[in-house]
């Protein structure tokens, strides 16, 4: 039995590190194990312009533990009114790594997202021209569409037309949640890649709703059926170049998770790389962990992999239950808090 595995330092290609007190509390959990992370722009207000991106990057860097070499990659929140010139400036100045599409009202802090897809075509044309990545929350928000079908319908209705209209535009379909998503990404690679979270490969909707409504299984896109989970798990552990790591770690204060309308999102950064290692190990695929966690993502983004390494060892430890947050937010619960985790990162 493998006791230790050393891999190139992983990157998190989909992460919410928030702002202010929550940022200061949660960022160290990612910086301890990851070289870089795509920092999602769905703040209040969102990171909409290059100037917003410069300011947010400075706030993230200021929240890092002393001596950390972690590099935040900032993204631009796409709206109906995004200016292609500003996006290009942000990309050329090294401020923005990509542009993120949230369909309006699809998820947390997406009210300012896209409502009219025709209006974003000039931005997409510019991104195609300059080689800038397009990151997508791929869910159709038409109320006639069942919440479990949102990803599949978005692919048919929006994504396939975009990839045909802009064949040189490199796309990331984030937090894949369905077999339809997996099959589509495989068929559209290498133009399209997909990130996969720890919880979509570990849980199905029966875990979430079958024995009481468990708000700490609620995220967007929602966790789906067992056959979806198995397709996602096989894709992640396959080592195929089009699938890579994106935790979607998304802390919320406890009161927001437990409100009448509860917030979507799970805070998994404290156990993220360890959970992926466990899944790959359970499936006899530890040999593919480095491709998924550390190589496929940089290749899809056109960036070099990290030079540093991390070592994971088979040592049981107990995940902390919560993270304290300064100020009125107080605390956020941790995914798998209190559970025994069989792998840990060697300090
Ligand atoms: O569950 C989610 N939480 N999905 C998202 O797309 C956003 C995220 C958040 O920001 O909380
Ligand atoms: Zn997210």
PDB file of N, CA and C and ligand atoms in Angstrom, residues 14 16 175 248, ligand 2:
ATOM      1  N   UNK A  14     -10.856  26.741  -9.197  1.00  0.00           N
ATOM      2  CA  UNK A  14     -12.168  27.343  -8.898  1.00  0.00           C
ATOM      3  C   UNK A  14     -12.288  27.494  -7.395  1.00  0.00           C
ATOM      4  N   UNK A  16     -13.569  30.242  -4.008  1.00  0.00           N
ATOM      5  CA  UNK A  16     -14.140  31.483  -3.453  1.00  0.00           C
ATOM      6  C   UNK A  16     -13.371  31.821  -2.187  1.00  0.00           C
ATOM      7  N   UNK A 175     -17.169  23.309 -12.127  1.00  0.00           N
ATOM      8  CA  UNK A 175     -17.893  22.425 -11.204  1.00  0.00           C
ATOM      9  C   UNK A 175     -18.887  21.520 -11.947  1.00  0.00           C
ATOM     10  N   UNK A 248     -14.280  24.621  -5.704  1.00  0.00           N
ATOM     11  CA  UNK A 248     -15.474  25.427  -5.429  1.00  0.00           C
ATOM     12  C   UNK A 248     -15.662  25.643  -3.933  1.00  0.00           C
TER      13      UNK A 248
HETATM   14 ZN1  LIG B   2     -18.085  28.561  -7.384  1.00  0.00          ZN
END
